[in-house]
CSV table of C-alpha atoms in Angstrom, one decimal:
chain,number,residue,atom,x,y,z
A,1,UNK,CA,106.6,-28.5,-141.1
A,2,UNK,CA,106.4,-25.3,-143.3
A,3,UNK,CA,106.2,-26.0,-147.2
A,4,UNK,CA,108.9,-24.1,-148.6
A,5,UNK,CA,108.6,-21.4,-151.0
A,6,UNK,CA,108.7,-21.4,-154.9
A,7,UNK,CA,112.0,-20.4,-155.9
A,8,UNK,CA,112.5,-17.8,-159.1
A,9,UNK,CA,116.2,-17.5,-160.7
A,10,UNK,CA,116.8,-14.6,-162.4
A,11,UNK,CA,119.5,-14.9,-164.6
A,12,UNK,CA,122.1,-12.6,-166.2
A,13,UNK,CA,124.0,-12.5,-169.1
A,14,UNK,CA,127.1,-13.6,-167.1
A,15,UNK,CA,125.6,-16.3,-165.3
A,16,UNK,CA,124.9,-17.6,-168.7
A,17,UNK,CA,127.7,-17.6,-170.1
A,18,UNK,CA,129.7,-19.0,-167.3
A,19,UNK,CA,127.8,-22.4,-167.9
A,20,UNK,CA,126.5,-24.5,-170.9
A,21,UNK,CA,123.6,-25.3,-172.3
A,22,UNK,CA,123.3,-29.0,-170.7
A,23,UNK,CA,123.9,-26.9,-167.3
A,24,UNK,CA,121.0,-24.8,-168.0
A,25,UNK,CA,118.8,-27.9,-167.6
A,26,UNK,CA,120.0,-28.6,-163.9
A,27,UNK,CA,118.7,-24.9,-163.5
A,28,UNK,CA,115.3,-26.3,-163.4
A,29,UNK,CA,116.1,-28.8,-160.3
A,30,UNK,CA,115.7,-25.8,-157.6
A,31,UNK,CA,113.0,-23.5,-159.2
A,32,UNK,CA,111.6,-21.6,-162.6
A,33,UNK,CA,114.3,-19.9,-164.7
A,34,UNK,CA,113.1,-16.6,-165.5
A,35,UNK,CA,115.3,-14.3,-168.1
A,36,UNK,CA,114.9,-10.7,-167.9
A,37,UNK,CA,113.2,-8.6,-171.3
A,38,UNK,CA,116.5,-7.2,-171.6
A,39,UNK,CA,118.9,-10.7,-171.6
A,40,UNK,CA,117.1,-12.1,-174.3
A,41,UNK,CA,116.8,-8.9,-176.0
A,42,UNK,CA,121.0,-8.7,-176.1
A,43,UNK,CA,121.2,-12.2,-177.0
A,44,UNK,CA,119.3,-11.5,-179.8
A,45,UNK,CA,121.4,-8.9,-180.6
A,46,UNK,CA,124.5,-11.0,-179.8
A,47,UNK,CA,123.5,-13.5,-181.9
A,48,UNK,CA,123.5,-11.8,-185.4
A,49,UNK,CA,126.5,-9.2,-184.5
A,50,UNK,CA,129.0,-10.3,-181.3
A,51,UNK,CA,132.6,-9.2,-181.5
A,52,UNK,CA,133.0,-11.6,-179.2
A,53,UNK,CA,133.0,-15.2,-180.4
A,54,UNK,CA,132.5,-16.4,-176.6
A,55,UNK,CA,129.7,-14.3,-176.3
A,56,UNK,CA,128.4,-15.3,-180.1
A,57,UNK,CA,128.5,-19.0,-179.3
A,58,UNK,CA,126.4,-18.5,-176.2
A,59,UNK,CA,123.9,-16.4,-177.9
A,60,UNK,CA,124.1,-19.1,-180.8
A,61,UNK,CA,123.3,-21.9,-178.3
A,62,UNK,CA,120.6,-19.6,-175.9
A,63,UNK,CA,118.8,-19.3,-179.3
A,64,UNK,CA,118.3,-23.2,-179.9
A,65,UNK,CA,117.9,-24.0,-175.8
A,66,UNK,CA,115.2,-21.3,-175.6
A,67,UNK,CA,112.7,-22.4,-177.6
A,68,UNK,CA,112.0,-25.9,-175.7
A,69,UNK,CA,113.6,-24.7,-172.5
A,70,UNK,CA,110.3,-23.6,-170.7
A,71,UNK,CA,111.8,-20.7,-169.2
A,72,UNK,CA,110.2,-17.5,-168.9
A,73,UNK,CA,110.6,-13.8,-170.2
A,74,UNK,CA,109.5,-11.6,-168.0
A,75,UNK,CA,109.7,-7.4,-168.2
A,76,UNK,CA,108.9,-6.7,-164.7
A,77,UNK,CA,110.7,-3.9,-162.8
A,78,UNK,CA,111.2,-1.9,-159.3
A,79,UNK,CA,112.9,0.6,-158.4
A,80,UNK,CA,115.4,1.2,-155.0
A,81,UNK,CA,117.7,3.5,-153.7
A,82,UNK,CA,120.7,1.0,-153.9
A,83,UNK,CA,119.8,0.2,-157.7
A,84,UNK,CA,120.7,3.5,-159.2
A,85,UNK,CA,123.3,4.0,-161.7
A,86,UNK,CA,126.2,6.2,-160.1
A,87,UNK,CA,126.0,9.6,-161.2
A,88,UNK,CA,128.9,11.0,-162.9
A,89,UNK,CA,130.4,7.9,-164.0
A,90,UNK,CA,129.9,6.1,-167.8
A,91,UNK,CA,128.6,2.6,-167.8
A,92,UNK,CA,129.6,0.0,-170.1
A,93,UNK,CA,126.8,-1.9,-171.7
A,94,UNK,CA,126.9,-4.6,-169.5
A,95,UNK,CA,126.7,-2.8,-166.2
A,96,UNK,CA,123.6,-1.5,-167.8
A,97,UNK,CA,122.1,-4.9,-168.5
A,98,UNK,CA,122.9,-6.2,-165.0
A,99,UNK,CA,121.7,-3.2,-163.4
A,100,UNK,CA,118.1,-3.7,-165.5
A,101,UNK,CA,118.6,-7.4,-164.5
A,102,UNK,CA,119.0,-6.9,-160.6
A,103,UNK,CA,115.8,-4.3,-161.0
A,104,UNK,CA,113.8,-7.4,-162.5
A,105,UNK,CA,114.7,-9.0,-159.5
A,106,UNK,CA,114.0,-6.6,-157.3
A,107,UNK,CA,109.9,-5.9,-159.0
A,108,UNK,CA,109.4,-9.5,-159.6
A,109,UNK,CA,110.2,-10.2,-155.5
A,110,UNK,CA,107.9,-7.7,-155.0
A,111,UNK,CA,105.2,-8.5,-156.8
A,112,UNK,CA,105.5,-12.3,-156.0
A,113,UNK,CA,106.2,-11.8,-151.9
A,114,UNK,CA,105.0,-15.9,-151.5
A,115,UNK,CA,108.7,-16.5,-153.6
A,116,UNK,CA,112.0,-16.7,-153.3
A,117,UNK,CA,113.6,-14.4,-155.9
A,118,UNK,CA,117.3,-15.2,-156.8
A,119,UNK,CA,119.6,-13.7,-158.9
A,120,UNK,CA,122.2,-15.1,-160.2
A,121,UNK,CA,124.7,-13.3,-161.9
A,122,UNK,CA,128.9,-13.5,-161.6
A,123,UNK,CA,129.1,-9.7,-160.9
A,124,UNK,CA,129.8,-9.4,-157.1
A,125,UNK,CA,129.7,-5.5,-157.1
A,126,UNK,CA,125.8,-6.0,-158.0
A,127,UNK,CA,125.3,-9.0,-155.4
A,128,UNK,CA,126.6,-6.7,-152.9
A,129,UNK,CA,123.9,-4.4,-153.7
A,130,UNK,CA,120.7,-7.1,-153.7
A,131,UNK,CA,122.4,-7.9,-150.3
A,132,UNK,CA,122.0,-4.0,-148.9
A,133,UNK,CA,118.2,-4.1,-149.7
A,134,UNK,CA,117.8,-6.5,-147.0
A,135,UNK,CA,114.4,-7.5,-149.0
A,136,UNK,CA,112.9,-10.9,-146.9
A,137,UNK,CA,112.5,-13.0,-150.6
A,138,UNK,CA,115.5,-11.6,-152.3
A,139,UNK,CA,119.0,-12.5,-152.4
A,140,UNK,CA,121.9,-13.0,-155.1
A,141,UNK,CA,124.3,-16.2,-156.0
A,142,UNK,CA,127.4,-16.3,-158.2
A,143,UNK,CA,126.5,-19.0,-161.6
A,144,UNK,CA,129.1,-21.4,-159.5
A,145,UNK,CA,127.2,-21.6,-156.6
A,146,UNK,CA,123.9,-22.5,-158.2
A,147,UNK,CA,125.5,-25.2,-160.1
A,148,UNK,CA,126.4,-26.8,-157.2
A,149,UNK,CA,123.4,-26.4,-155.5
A,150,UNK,CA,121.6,-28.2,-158.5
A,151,UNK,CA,124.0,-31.0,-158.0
A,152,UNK,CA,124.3,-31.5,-154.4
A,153,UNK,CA,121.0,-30.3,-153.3
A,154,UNK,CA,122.6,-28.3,-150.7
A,155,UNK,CA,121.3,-24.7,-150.4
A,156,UNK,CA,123.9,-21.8,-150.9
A,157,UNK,CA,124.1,-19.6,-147.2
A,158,UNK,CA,122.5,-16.6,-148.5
A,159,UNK,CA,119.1,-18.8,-149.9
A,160,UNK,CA,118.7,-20.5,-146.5
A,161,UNK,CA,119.2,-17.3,-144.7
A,162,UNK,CA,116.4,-16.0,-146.8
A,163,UNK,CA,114.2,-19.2,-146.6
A,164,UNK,CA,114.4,-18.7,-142.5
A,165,UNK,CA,113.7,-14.8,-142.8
A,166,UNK,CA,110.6,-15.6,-144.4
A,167,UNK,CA,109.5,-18.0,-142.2
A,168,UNK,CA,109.9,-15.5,-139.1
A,169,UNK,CA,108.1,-13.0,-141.2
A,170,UNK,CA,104.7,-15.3,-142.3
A,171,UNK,CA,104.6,-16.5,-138.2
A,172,UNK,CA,105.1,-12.8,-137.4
A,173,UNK,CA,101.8,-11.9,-139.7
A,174,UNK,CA,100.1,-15.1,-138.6
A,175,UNK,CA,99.9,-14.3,-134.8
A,176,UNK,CA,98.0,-11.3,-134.8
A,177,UNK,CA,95.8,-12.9,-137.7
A,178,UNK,CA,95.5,-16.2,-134.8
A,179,UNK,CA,95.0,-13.3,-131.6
A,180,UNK,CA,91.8,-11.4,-134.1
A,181,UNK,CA,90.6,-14.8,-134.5
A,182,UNK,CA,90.8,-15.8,-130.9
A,183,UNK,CA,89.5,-12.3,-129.8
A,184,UNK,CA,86.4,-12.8,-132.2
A,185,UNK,CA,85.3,-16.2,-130.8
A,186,UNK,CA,86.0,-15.2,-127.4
A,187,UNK,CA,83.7,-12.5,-128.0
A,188,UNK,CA,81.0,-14.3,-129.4
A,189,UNK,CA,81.2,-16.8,-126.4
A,190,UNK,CA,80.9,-13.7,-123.9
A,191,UNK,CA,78.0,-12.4,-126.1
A,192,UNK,CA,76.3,-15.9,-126.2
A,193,UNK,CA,76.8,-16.3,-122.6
A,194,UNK,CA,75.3,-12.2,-121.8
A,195,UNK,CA,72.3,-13.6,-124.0
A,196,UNK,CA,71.5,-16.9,-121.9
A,197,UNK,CA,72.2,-15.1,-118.4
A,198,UNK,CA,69.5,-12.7,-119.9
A,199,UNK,CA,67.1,-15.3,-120.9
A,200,UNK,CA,67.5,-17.4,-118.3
A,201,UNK,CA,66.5,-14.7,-115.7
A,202,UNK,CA,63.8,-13.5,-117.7
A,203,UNK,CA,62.5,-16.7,-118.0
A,204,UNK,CA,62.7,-17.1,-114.5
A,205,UNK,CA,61.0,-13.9,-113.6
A,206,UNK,CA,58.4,-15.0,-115.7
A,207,UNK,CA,58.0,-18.4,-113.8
A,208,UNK,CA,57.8,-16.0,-110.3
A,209,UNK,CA,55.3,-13.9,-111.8
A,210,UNK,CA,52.7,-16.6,-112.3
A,211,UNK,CA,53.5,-18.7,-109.3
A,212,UNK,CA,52.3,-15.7,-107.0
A,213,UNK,CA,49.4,-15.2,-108.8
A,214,UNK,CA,47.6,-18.2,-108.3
A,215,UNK,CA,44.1,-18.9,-110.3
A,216,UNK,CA,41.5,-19.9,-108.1
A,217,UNK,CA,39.2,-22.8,-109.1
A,218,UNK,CA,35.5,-21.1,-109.2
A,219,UNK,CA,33.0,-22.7,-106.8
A,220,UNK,CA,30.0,-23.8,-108.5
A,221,UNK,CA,26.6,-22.3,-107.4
A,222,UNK,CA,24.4,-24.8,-106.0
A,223,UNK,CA,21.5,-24.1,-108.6
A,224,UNK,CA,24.6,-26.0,-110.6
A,225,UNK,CA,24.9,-29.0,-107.9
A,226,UNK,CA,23.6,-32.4,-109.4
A,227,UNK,CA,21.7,-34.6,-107.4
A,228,UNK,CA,23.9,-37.8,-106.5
A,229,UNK,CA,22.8,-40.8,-107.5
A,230,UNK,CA,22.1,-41.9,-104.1
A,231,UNK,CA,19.6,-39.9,-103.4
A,232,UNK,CA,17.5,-40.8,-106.5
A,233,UNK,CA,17.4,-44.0,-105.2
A,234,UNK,CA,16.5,-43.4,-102.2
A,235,UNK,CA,13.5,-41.0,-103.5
A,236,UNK,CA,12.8,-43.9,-105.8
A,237,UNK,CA,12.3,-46.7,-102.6
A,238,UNK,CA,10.1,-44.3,-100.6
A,239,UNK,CA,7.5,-44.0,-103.6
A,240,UNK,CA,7.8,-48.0,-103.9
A,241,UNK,CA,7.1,-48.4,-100.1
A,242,UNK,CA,4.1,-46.2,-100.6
A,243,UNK,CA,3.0,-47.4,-103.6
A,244,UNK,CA,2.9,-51.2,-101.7
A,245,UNK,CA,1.4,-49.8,-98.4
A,246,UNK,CA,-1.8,-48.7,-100.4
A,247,UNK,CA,-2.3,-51.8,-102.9
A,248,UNK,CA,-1.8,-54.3,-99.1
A,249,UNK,CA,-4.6,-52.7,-97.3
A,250,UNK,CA,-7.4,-55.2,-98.0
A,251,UNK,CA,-10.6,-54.4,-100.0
A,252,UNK,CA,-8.6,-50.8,-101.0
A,253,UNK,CA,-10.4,-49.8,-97.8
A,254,UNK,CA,-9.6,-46.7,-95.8
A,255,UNK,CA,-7.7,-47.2,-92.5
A,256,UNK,CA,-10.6,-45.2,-90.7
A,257,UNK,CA,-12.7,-47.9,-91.6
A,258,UNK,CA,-10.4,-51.2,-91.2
A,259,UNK,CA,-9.8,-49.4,-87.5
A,260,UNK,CA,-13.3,-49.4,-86.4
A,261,UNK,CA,-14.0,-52.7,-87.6
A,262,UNK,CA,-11.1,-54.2,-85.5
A,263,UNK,CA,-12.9,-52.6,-82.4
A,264,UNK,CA,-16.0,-53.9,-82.8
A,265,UNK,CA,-14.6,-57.2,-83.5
A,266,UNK,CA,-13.0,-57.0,-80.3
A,267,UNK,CA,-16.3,-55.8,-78.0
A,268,UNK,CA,-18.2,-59.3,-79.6
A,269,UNK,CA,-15.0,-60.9,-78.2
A,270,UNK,CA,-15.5,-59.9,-75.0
């Protein structure tokens, strides 16, 4: 499941003053307050100098909240087509401010694209205008409707129309981050592949190469040749067999000799 988004209120002057302090603390529940430079500026201003007692005792009460609130001031700004002041016409002081407000909204969504910016404010007039922007992490609710959301936990239409926009939009820029991903490992594979086809028939023209030429085992001359053993020993038996034929003759006498002895032996005989 998809984490949802950090929600931002914005909040105007109206939006303010249509709840009390102890409501402002369920603000906190669905996301970080943040108060335009410009609201706390005229509550400032409101505090010392009102006309208006309803408005003096909400500046009165913003100025003790404030401090330990952990809400933030921020100055940011943008500028749209649909946020301009109508020419020709006067604007009272408070269109003014919720005109700077809804152009907080509008720079803080786009400098924070990951959030939801919401403004909430009780003019419908300027909701109607957030709505024409048709910004994917910016949409406006009425004070009442945020209260309730606070309490019930149930999202106003226009924030879970805006929570499902921006979930088409981040799979939207995912897939072609997911296709270049897939693209670069599938080239890498093919590349890897190209470079083991290559090898692999190099390495095999290699093996072809030395197979048909064959080193021949050199012959050794036979100057080389060593006797085998045999024929020492028979060289060795034929000097022993003469070696005894000359030491049996008797008296170390010739055989001439021994020869003509034996004939004359044999004449006495006879």
């Amino acid at each position: 499941m998809t984490a949802l988004p950090p929600v931002s209120l914005v909040l105007d002057i109206s939006a303010l003053s249509a709840a009390s302090p102890r409501e402002w603390l369920e603000f906190s529940r669905v996301g970080t307050s943040h108060v335009p430079q410009v609201v706390y500026e005229e509550m400032n201003f409101l505090f010392d100098r009102s006309p208006d007692p309803d408005l003096e005792r909400v500046a009165r009460a913003f100025k003790r909240f404030y401090a330990n609130s952990g809400w933030q001031i921020t100055d940011e700004t943008g500028h749209h087509p649909a946020l301009r002041a109508a020419s020709g016409q006067a604007m009272t002081k408070r269109s003014r401010v919720s005109l700077a407000v809804a152009r907080c909204a509008y720079g803080l969504a786009q400098n924070h694209p990951a959030n939801l910016v919401v403004l909430v404010s009780s003019d419908r007039a300027l909701l109607q205008r957030l709505y024409d922007i048709q910004l994917p992490n910016l949409c406006g609710i009425t004070g009442a409707a945020l209260l309730q959301w606070c309490r019930s936990g149930q999202r106003p239409i226009a924030v879970s129309q805006k929570l499902q926009q921006m979930r088409s939009t981040a799979k939207a820029e995912a897939a072609p981050a997911r296709s270049a991903i897939g693209g670069k490992a599938t080239a890498i594979q093919t590349k890897t592949a190209i470079q083991q086809t290559t090898k692999g028939q190099s390495t095999k023209g290699q093996l072809t190469k030395g197979q048909s030429t064959k080193i021949q085992p050199s012959v050794p001359s036979l100057s080389k040749r060593s006797i085998p053993l045999w024929g020492v020993a028979a060289i060795a038996a034929a000097a022993l067999l003469i070696v005894w034929a000359i030491l049996a003759r008797p008296n170390n006498q010739p055989a001439g000799q021994q020869s003509s002895q034996r004939s004359s032996i044999a004449a006495i005989r006879q």
